[in-house]
XYZ file of C-alpha atoms in Angstrom:
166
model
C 24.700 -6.696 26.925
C 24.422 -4.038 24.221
C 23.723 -6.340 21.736
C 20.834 -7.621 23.629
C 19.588 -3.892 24.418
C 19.819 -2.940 20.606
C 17.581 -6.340 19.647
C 15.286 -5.456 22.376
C 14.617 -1.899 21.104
C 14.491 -3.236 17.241
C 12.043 -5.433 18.697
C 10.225 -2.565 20.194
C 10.473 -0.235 17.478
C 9.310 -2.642 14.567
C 6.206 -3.532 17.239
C 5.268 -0.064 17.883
C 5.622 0.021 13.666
C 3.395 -2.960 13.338
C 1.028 -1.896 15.321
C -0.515 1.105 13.711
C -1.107 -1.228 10.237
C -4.712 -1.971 11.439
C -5.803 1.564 11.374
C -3.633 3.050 8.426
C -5.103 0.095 6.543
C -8.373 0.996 7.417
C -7.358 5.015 6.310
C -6.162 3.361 3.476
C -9.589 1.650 2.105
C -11.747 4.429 3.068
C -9.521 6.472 0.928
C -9.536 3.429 -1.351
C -13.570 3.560 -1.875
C -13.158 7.634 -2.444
C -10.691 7.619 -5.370
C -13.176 4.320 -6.839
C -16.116 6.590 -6.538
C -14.435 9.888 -7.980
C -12.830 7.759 -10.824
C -16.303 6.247 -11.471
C -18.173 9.539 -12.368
C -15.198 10.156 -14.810
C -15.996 6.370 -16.266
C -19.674 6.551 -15.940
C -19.853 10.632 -17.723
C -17.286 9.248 -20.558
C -19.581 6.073 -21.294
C -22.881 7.964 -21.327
C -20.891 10.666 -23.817
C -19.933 8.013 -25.865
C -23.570 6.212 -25.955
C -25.325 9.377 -26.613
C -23.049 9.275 -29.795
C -24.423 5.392 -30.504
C -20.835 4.679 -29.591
C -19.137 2.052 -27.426
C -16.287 2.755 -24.971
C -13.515 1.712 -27.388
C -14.972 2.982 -30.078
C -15.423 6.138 -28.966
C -11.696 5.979 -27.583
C -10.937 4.843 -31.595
C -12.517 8.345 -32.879
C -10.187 9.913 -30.394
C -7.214 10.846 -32.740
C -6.421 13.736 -35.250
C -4.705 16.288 -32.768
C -2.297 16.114 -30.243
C -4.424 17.395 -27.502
C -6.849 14.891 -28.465
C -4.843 11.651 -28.911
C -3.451 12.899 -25.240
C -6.514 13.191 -24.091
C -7.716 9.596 -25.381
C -4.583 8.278 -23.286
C -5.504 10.282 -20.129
C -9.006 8.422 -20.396
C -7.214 4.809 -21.476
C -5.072 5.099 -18.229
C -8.134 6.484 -16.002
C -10.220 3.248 -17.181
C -6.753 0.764 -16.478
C -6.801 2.630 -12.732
C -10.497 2.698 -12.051
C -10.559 -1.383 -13.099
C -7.387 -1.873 -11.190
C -8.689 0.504 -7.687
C -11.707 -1.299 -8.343
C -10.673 -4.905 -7.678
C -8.480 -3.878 -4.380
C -11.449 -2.183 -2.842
C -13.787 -5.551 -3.578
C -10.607 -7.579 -1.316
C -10.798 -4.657 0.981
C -13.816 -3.581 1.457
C -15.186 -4.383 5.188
C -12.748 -7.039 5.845
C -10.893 -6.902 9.407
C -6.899 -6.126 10.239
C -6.046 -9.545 9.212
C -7.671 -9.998 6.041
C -6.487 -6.757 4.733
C -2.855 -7.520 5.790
C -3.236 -10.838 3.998
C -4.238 -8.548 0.915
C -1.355 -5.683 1.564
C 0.177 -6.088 -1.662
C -3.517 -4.418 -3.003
C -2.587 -1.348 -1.186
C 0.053 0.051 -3.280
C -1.455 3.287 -5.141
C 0.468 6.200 -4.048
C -1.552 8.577 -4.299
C -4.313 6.638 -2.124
C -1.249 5.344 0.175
C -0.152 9.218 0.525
C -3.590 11.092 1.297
C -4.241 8.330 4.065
C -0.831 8.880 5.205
C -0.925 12.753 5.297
C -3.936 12.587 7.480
C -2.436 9.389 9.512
C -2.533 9.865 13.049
C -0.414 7.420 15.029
C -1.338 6.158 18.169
C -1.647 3.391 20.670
C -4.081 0.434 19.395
C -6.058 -1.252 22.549
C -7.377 -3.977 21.118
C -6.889 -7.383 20.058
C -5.534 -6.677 16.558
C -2.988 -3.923 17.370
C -1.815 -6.449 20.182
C -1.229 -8.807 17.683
C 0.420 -7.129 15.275
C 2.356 -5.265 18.060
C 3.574 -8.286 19.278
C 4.084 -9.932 15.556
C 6.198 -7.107 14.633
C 7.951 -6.907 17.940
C 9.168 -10.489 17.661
C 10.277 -10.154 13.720
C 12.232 -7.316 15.055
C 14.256 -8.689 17.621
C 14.900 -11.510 14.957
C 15.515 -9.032 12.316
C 17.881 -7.333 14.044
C 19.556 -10.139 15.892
C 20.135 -11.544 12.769
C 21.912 -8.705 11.279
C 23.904 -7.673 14.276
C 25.036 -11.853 14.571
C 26.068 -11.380 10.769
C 27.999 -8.185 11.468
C 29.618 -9.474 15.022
C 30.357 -13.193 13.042
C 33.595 -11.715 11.452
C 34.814 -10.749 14.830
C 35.131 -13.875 15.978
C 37.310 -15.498 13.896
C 39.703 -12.243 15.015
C 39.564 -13.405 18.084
C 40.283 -16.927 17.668
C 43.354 -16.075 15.188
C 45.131 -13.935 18.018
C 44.554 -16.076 20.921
């Protein structure tokens, strides 16, 4: 009977879980298309900089070099262009989609420092529609499994004991 009250509140617990991923996710891209926009000033002033000189973007990150501020300063730009590409592309899969689509794309959502301002301003709280029902009830069910299974795993070595002393 415990057993079955411990899966029923896993159940619960990953359910209530699972059901605030349609509106973090949607924190998550607005966030998304914020950080995409800030990092594309920083592209679009370094390119115009660099075609003012008659320069191209790696060329003008070649003639980057000579001092250490300056070599550090051509890999603070190198890694700003590798994160603005790399934002870029998840906000095109996440841009307007619905609940579903962007948990089919979740593994796009995995910059921290986007993942952390949406989650500072995160508010939790109970989703009345059709997706947080689903996902409610998808991540109630995975958590009664979840932690059936686990609790069946720990409770399996018990019964051999039993059967050995009767």
């Amino acid at each position: 009977m415990i057993l079955r009250a411990l899966t029923l509140a896993g159940g619960l617990a990953a359910g209530a879980a699972t059901s605030q991923f349609p509106e973090f996710s949607q924190q998550y891209a607005q966030r998304l298309g914020g950080a995409v926009d800030a990092l594309s000033q920083v592209v679009a002033d370094f390119d115009a900089s660099a075609a003012q000189e008659g320069l191209t973007r790696s060329a003008a990150l070649d003639q980057m070099n000579g001092t250490a501020f300056v070599e550090r300063r051509r890999q603070d730009m190198e890694r700003t262009f590798e994160r603005h590409a790399k934002l870029s592309a998840d906000l095109d899969a996440l841009q307007g989609q619905g609940p579903f689509t962007r948990a089919y794309h979740a593994a796009r959502m995995t910059d921290g420092d986007v993942a952390g301002a949406a989650w500072d301003n995160f508010q939790p709280a109970l989703p009345l529609n059709f997706a947080g029902a689903v996902f409610s009830g998808v991540g109630f069910l995975a958590g009664m499994i979840g932690l059936g299974a686990v609790l069946a795993v720990l409770r399996w070595p018990l019964r051999f004991m039993g059967r050995t002393h009767a």
